[in-house]
């Protein structure tokens, strides 16, 4: 995929756009939640598909939420959208409340490996290797622009959990939904 993306970006963008249009088919109201547009072309593909689908289909409404995030924060928004759809709220109200909800959620994460960042050229292979050898986790958040913003470095899993709790409290967390997700890190 990465080689294809580098050598044939226009083809992949076209495929993504077509996939979105296929998913929109048969619906009059569509809500889409994408990975942060700052680090992925998915948002742009969804917006292009929205324009085409609305142009080709009268009385259709599509709203694309740029999550400015990933994973668990996207899931929280999707769960909220589902609740509002089940309450039979009007499309415009769902869009407004959905965006407001997204503005009040946060994503925190710990990276135990920077291998993928090194493979994409975002960090040097030497730095990625050192992080792994020294058992350092990078604790980060999604910035307001949807990019990765490093907050701290932690050595060891107990410090990662402690840091996560501290950052939740510092961000004003006083209860509510929390989604914890992991990628190949069952111990944490």
PDB file of C-alpha atoms in Angstrom:
ATOM      1  CA  UNK A   1       0.000   0.000   0.000  1.00  0.00           C
ATOM      2  CA  UNK A   2       2.752   2.467   0.970  1.00  0.00           C
ATOM      3  CA  UNK A   3       4.608   1.847  -2.314  1.00  0.00           C
ATOM      4  CA  UNK A   4       1.345   2.241  -4.230  1.00  0.00           C
ATOM      5  CA  UNK A   5       0.542   5.394  -2.300  1.00  0.00           C
ATOM      6  CA  UNK A   6       3.944   6.862  -3.169  1.00  0.00           C
ATOM      7  CA  UNK A   7       3.935   5.816  -6.829  1.00  0.00           C
ATOM      8  CA  UNK A   8       0.217   6.128  -7.630  1.00  0.00           C
ATOM      9  CA  UNK A   9      -1.419   8.596  -5.213  1.00  0.00           C
ATOM     10  CA  UNK A  10      -4.089   9.659  -7.740  1.00  0.00           C
ATOM     11  CA  UNK A  11      -5.263   6.075  -8.253  1.00  0.00           C
ATOM     12  CA  UNK A  12      -5.623   5.464  -4.503  1.00  0.00           C
ATOM     13  CA  UNK A  13      -7.501   8.741  -4.025  1.00  0.00           C
ATOM     14  CA  UNK A  14      -9.885   7.763  -6.820  1.00  0.00           C
ATOM     15  CA  UNK A  15     -10.445   4.312  -5.267  1.00  0.00           C
ATOM     16  CA  UNK A  16     -11.151   5.828  -1.842  1.00  0.00           C
ATOM     17  CA  UNK A  17     -13.613   8.296  -3.391  1.00  0.00           C
ATOM     18  CA  UNK A  18     -15.441   5.476  -5.188  1.00  0.00           C
ATOM     19  CA  UNK A  19     -15.584   3.405  -1.998  1.00  0.00           C
ATOM     20  CA  UNK A  20     -17.205   6.308  -0.158  1.00  0.00           C
ATOM     21  CA  UNK A  21     -19.773   6.801  -2.927  1.00  0.00           C
ATOM     22  CA  UNK A  22     -20.575   3.071  -2.804  1.00  0.00           C
ATOM     23  CA  UNK A  23     -21.144   3.350   0.966  1.00  0.00           C
ATOM     24  CA  UNK A  24     -23.413   6.400   0.537  1.00  0.00           C
ATOM     25  CA  UNK A  25     -25.620   4.612  -2.019  1.00  0.00           C
ATOM     26  CA  UNK A  26     -29.224   4.177  -0.956  1.00  0.00           C
ATOM     27  CA  UNK A  27     -29.136   6.654   1.937  1.00  0.00           C
ATOM     28  CA  UNK A  28     -30.702  10.108   2.146  1.00  0.00           C
ATOM     29  CA  UNK A  29     -28.721  11.171   5.223  1.00  0.00           C
ATOM     30  CA  UNK A  30     -25.116  10.129   5.713  1.00  0.00           C
ATOM     31  CA  UNK A  31     -22.651  10.880   8.493  1.00  0.00           C
ATOM     32  CA  UNK A  32     -18.980  10.122   7.917  1.00  0.00           C
ATOM     33  CA  UNK A  33     -16.224  10.223  10.537  1.00  0.00           C
ATOM     34  CA  UNK A  34     -12.705  10.228   9.123  1.00  0.00           C
ATOM     35  CA  UNK A  35      -9.200   9.897  10.406  1.00  0.00           C
ATOM     36  CA  UNK A  36      -7.528  13.263  10.891  1.00  0.00           C
ATOM     37  CA  UNK A  37      -7.223  15.155   7.639  1.00  0.00           C
ATOM     38  CA  UNK A  38      -3.828  16.464   8.792  1.00  0.00           C
ATOM     39  CA  UNK A  39      -2.278  13.003   8.453  1.00  0.00           C
ATOM     40  CA  UNK A  40      -4.476  11.227   5.924  1.00  0.00           C
ATOM     41  CA  UNK A  41      -6.170  11.905   2.607  1.00  0.00           C
ATOM     42  CA  UNK A  42      -9.315  10.086   3.737  1.00  0.00           C
ATOM     43  CA  UNK A  43     -11.110  13.292   4.712  1.00  0.00           C
ATOM     44  CA  UNK A  44     -10.480  14.831   1.281  1.00  0.00           C
ATOM     45  CA  UNK A  45     -11.681  11.657  -0.453  1.00  0.00           C
ATOM     46  CA  UNK A  46     -14.864  11.640   1.661  1.00  0.00           C
ATOM     47  CA  UNK A  47     -15.490  15.326   0.876  1.00  0.00           C
ATOM     48  CA  UNK A  48     -14.998  14.761  -2.859  1.00  0.00           C
ATOM     49  CA  UNK A  49     -17.397  11.806  -2.724  1.00  0.00           C
ATOM     50  CA  UNK A  50     -19.898  13.922  -0.743  1.00  0.00           C
ATOM     51  CA  UNK A  51     -19.889  16.589  -3.468  1.00  0.00           C
ATOM     52  CA  UNK A  52     -20.419  14.051  -6.237  1.00  0.00           C
ATOM     53  CA  UNK A  53     -23.104  12.110  -4.359  1.00  0.00           C
ATOM     54  CA  UNK A  54     -25.083  15.227  -3.379  1.00  0.00           C
ATOM     55  CA  UNK A  55     -24.828  16.568  -6.936  1.00  0.00           C
ATOM     56  CA  UNK A  56     -26.087  13.311  -8.451  1.00  0.00           C
ATOM     57  CA  UNK A  57     -28.839  12.749  -5.851  1.00  0.00           C
ATOM     58  CA  UNK A  58     -31.416  15.378  -4.962  1.00  0.00           C
ATOM     59  CA  UNK A  59     -32.564  15.746  -1.348  1.00  0.00           C
ATOM     60  CA  UNK A  60     -29.523  13.890  -0.032  1.00  0.00           C
ATOM     61  CA  UNK A  61     -27.483  15.202   2.874  1.00  0.00           C
ATOM     62  CA  UNK A  62     -23.942  14.095   3.682  1.00  0.00           C
ATOM     63  CA  UNK A  63     -21.816  15.475   6.495  1.00  0.00           C
ATOM     64  CA  UNK A  64     -18.156  14.557   6.872  1.00  0.00           C
ATOM     65  CA  UNK A  65     -16.617  15.011  10.313  1.00  0.00           C
ATOM     66  CA  UNK A  66     -12.854  15.453  10.279  1.00  0.00           C
ATOM     67  CA  UNK A  67     -12.123  13.858  13.642  1.00  0.00           C
ATOM     68  CA  UNK A  68      -8.708  15.562  13.816  1.00  0.00           C
ATOM     69  CA  UNK A  69      -7.909  12.331  15.621  1.00  0.00           C
ATOM     70  CA  UNK A  70      -7.990   8.567  15.325  1.00  0.00           C
ATOM     71  CA  UNK A  71      -9.255   5.356  16.907  1.00  0.00           C
ATOM     72  CA  UNK A  72     -10.970   5.751  20.282  1.00  0.00           C
ATOM     73  CA  UNK A  73     -11.936   9.404  19.803  1.00  0.00           C
ATOM     74  CA  UNK A  74     -13.561   8.536  16.476  1.00  0.00           C
ATOM     75  CA  UNK A  75     -15.411   5.700  18.195  1.00  0.00           C
ATOM     76  CA  UNK A  76     -16.792   8.064  20.843  1.00  0.00           C
ATOM     77  CA  UNK A  77     -18.173  10.342  18.124  1.00  0.00           C
ATOM     78  CA  UNK A  78     -19.679   7.428  16.201  1.00  0.00           C
ATOM     79  CA  UNK A  79     -21.400   6.201  19.378  1.00  0.00           C
ATOM     80  CA  UNK A  80     -22.775   9.710  19.988  1.00  0.00           C
ATOM     81  CA  UNK A  81     -24.026   9.992  16.392  1.00  0.00           C
ATOM     82  CA  UNK A  82     -25.749   6.612  16.739  1.00  0.00           C
ATOM     83  CA  UNK A  83     -27.522   7.792  19.920  1.00  0.00           C
ATOM     84  CA  UNK A  84     -28.764  10.954  18.198  1.00  0.00           C
ATOM     85  CA  UNK A  85     -29.909   9.054  15.095  1.00  0.00           C
ATOM     86  CA  UNK A  86     -31.843   6.646  17.317  1.00  0.00           C
ATOM     87  CA  UNK A  87     -33.434   9.679  19.033  1.00  0.00           C
ATOM     88  CA  UNK A  88     -34.573  10.708  15.533  1.00  0.00           C
ATOM     89  CA  UNK A  89     -33.013  14.167  15.777  1.00  0.00           C
ATOM     90  CA  UNK A  90     -32.971  16.315  12.613  1.00  0.00           C
ATOM     91  CA  UNK A  91     -29.864  16.061  10.395  1.00  0.00           C
ATOM     92  CA  UNK A  92     -28.692  19.622  11.082  1.00  0.00           C
ATOM     93  CA  UNK A  93     -29.047  19.177  14.844  1.00  0.00           C
ATOM     94  CA  UNK A  94     -27.028  15.961  14.715  1.00  0.00           C
ATOM     95  CA  UNK A  95     -24.285  17.762  12.775  1.00  0.00           C
ATOM     96  CA  UNK A  96     -24.195  20.654  15.253  1.00  0.00           C
ATOM     97  CA  UNK A  97     -24.289  18.470  18.378  1.00  0.00           C
ATOM     98  CA  UNK A  98     -21.839  15.991  16.869  1.00  0.00           C
ATOM     99  CA  UNK A  99     -19.295  18.725  16.174  1.00  0.00           C
ATOM    100  CA  UNK A 100     -19.781  20.160  19.651  1.00  0.00           C
ATOM    101  CA  UNK A 101     -19.269  16.699  21.173  1.00  0.00           C
ATOM    102  CA  UNK A 102     -16.096  16.209  19.138  1.00  0.00           C
ATOM    103  CA  UNK A 103     -14.818  19.571  20.366  1.00  0.00           C
ATOM    104  CA  UNK A 104     -15.103  18.299  23.958  1.00  0.00           C
ATOM    105  CA  UNK A 105     -13.305  14.960  23.549  1.00  0.00           C
ATOM    106  CA  UNK A 106      -9.566  14.303  23.674  1.00  0.00           C
ATOM    107  CA  UNK A 107      -7.197  11.616  22.502  1.00  0.00           C
ATOM    108  CA  UNK A 108      -4.181  10.568  24.536  1.00  0.00           C
ATOM    109  CA  UNK A 109      -1.926   7.721  23.501  1.00  0.00           C
ATOM    110  CA  UNK A 110       1.372   6.064  24.244  1.00  0.00           C
ATOM    111  CA  UNK A 111       3.641   4.804  21.514  1.00  0.00           C
ATOM    112  CA  UNK A 112       5.914   1.959  22.547  1.00  0.00           C
ATOM    113  CA  UNK A 113       7.447   1.768  19.090  1.00  0.00           C
ATOM    114  CA  UNK A 114       8.259   4.383  16.479  1.00  0.00           C
ATOM    115  CA  UNK A 115       8.892   1.754  13.799  1.00  0.00           C
ATOM    116  CA  UNK A 116       6.073   2.938  11.517  1.00  0.00           C
ATOM    117  CA  UNK A 117       7.173   6.559  11.863  1.00  0.00           C
ATOM    118  CA  UNK A 118      10.714   5.547  10.887  1.00  0.00           C
ATOM    119  CA  UNK A 119       9.405   3.583   7.893  1.00  0.00           C
ATOM    120  CA  UNK A 120       7.463   6.677   6.731  1.00  0.00           C
ATOM    121  CA  UNK A 121      10.472   8.950   7.268  1.00  0.00           C
ATOM    122  CA  UNK A 122       8.864  10.922  10.106  1.00  0.00           C
ATOM    123  CA  UNK A 123      11.651  10.037  12.559  1.00  0.00           C
ATOM    124  CA  UNK A 124      15.117   8.639  12.016  1.00  0.00           C
ATOM    125  CA  UNK A 125      15.627   4.890  12.260  1.00  0.00           C
ATOM    126  CA  UNK A 126      18.280   5.496  14.931  1.00  0.00           C
ATOM    127  CA  UNK A 127      15.801   7.372  17.153  1.00  0.00           C
ATOM    128  CA  UNK A 128      13.137   4.700  16.642  1.00  0.00           C
ATOM    129  CA  UNK A 129      15.621   1.973  17.509  1.00  0.00           C
ATOM    130  CA  UNK A 130      16.875   3.768  20.632  1.00  0.00           C
ATOM    131  CA  UNK A 131      13.302   4.267  21.889  1.00  0.00           C
ATOM    132  CA  UNK A 132      12.701   0.526  21.630  1.00  0.00           C
ATOM    133  CA  UNK A 133      15.982  -0.546  23.216  1.00  0.00           C
ATOM    134  CA  UNK A 134      15.580   1.842  26.163  1.00  0.00           C
ATOM    135  CA  UNK A 135      11.933   0.779  26.766  1.00  0.00           C
ATOM    136  CA  UNK A 136      10.725   4.360  26.367  1.00  0.00           C
ATOM    137  CA  UNK A 137       7.143   5.144  25.452  1.00  0.00           C
ATOM    138  CA  UNK A 138       6.212   8.434  23.849  1.00  0.00           C
ATOM    139  CA  UNK A 139       3.084   9.867  25.454  1.00  0.00           C
ATOM    140  CA  UNK A 140       1.184  12.123  23.077  1.00  0.00           C
ATOM    141  CA  UNK A 141      -2.126  13.712  22.151  1.00  0.00           C
ATOM    142  CA  UNK A 142      -3.866  14.826  18.991  1.00  0.00           C
ATOM    143  CA  UNK A 143      -3.329  18.567  18.590  1.00  0.00           C
ATOM    144  CA  UNK A 144      -6.135  20.959  17.687  1.00  0.00           C
ATOM    145  CA  UNK A 145      -4.872  20.741  14.093  1.00  0.00           C
ATOM    146  CA  UNK A 146      -5.043  16.934  14.097  1.00  0.00           C
ATOM    147  CA  UNK A 147      -1.311  16.254  14.257  1.00  0.00           C
ATOM    148  CA  UNK A 148       0.630  14.289  16.839  1.00  0.00           C
ATOM    149  CA  UNK A 149       1.804  16.422  19.732  1.00  0.00           C
ATOM    150  CA  UNK A 150       4.318  14.799  22.077  1.00  0.00           C
ATOM    151  CA  UNK A 151       3.572  15.469  25.746  1.00  0.00           C
ATOM    152  CA  UNK A 152       6.192  13.411  27.560  1.00  0.00           C
ATOM    153  CA  UNK A 153       8.382  10.342  27.545  1.00  0.00           C
ATOM    154  CA  UNK A 154       7.886   7.506  30.004  1.00  0.00           C
ATOM    155  CA  UNK A 155      10.109   4.570  30.828  1.00  0.00           C
ATOM    156  CA  UNK A 156       8.143   1.468  31.757  1.00  0.00           C
ATOM    157  CA  UNK A 157       4.458   0.590  31.621  1.00  0.00           C
ATOM    158  CA  UNK A 158       3.566   1.730  35.172  1.00  0.00           C
ATOM    159  CA  UNK A 159       4.787   5.235  34.361  1.00  0.00           C
ATOM    160  CA  UNK A 160       2.751   5.235  31.130  1.00  0.00           C
ATOM    161  CA  UNK A 161      -0.449   4.445  33.052  1.00  0.00           C
ATOM    162  CA  UNK A 162       0.391   7.034  35.740  1.00  0.00           C
ATOM    163  CA  UNK A 163       1.104   9.638  33.060  1.00  0.00           C
ATOM    164  CA  UNK A 164      -2.164   8.839  31.285  1.00  0.00           C
ATOM    165  CA  UNK A 165      -4.186   9.372  34.465  1.00  0.00           C
ATOM    166  CA  UNK A 166      -2.364  12.635  35.232  1.00  0.00           C
ATOM    167  CA  UNK A 167      -2.971  13.986  31.731  1.00  0.00           C
ATOM    168  CA  UNK A 168      -6.657  13.040  31.861  1.00  0.00           C
ATOM    169  CA  UNK A 169      -7.024  14.941  35.124  1.00  0.00           C
ATOM    170  CA  UNK A 170      -5.040  17.938  33.784  1.00  0.00           C
ATOM    171  CA  UNK A 171      -7.299  18.025  30.715  1.00  0.00           C
ATOM    172  CA  UNK A 172     -10.311  18.454  32.990  1.00  0.00           C
ATOM    173  CA  UNK A 173     -11.672  14.909  32.959  1.00  0.00           C
ATOM    174  CA  UNK A 174     -14.307  14.606  35.681  1.00  0.00           C
ATOM    175  CA  UNK A 175     -16.166  11.507  34.576  1.00  0.00           C
ATOM    176  CA  UNK A 176     -17.850  10.339  31.419  1.00  0.00           C
ATOM    177  CA  UNK A 177     -16.994   7.897  28.687  1.00  0.00           C
ATOM    178  CA  UNK A 178     -13.436   6.705  28.178  1.00  0.00           C
ATOM    179  CA  UNK A 179     -12.358   4.378  25.395  1.00  0.00           C
ATOM    180  CA  UNK A 180      -9.094   2.505  25.769  1.00  0.00           C
ATOM    181  CA  UNK A 181      -7.663   0.867  22.726  1.00  0.00           C
ATOM    182  CA  UNK A 182      -4.411  -0.951  22.138  1.00  0.00           C
ATOM    183  CA  UNK A 183      -2.422  -2.219  19.222  1.00  0.00           C
ATOM    184  CA  UNK A 184      -0.482  -5.345  20.115  1.00  0.00           C
ATOM    185  CA  UNK A 185       0.003  -4.275  23.742  1.00  0.00           C
ATOM    186  CA  UNK A 186      -2.231  -6.519  25.830  1.00  0.00           C
ATOM    187  CA  UNK A 187      -0.082  -6.051  28.963  1.00  0.00           C
ATOM    188  CA  UNK A 188      -0.777  -2.323  29.122  1.00  0.00           C
TER     189      UNK A 188
END
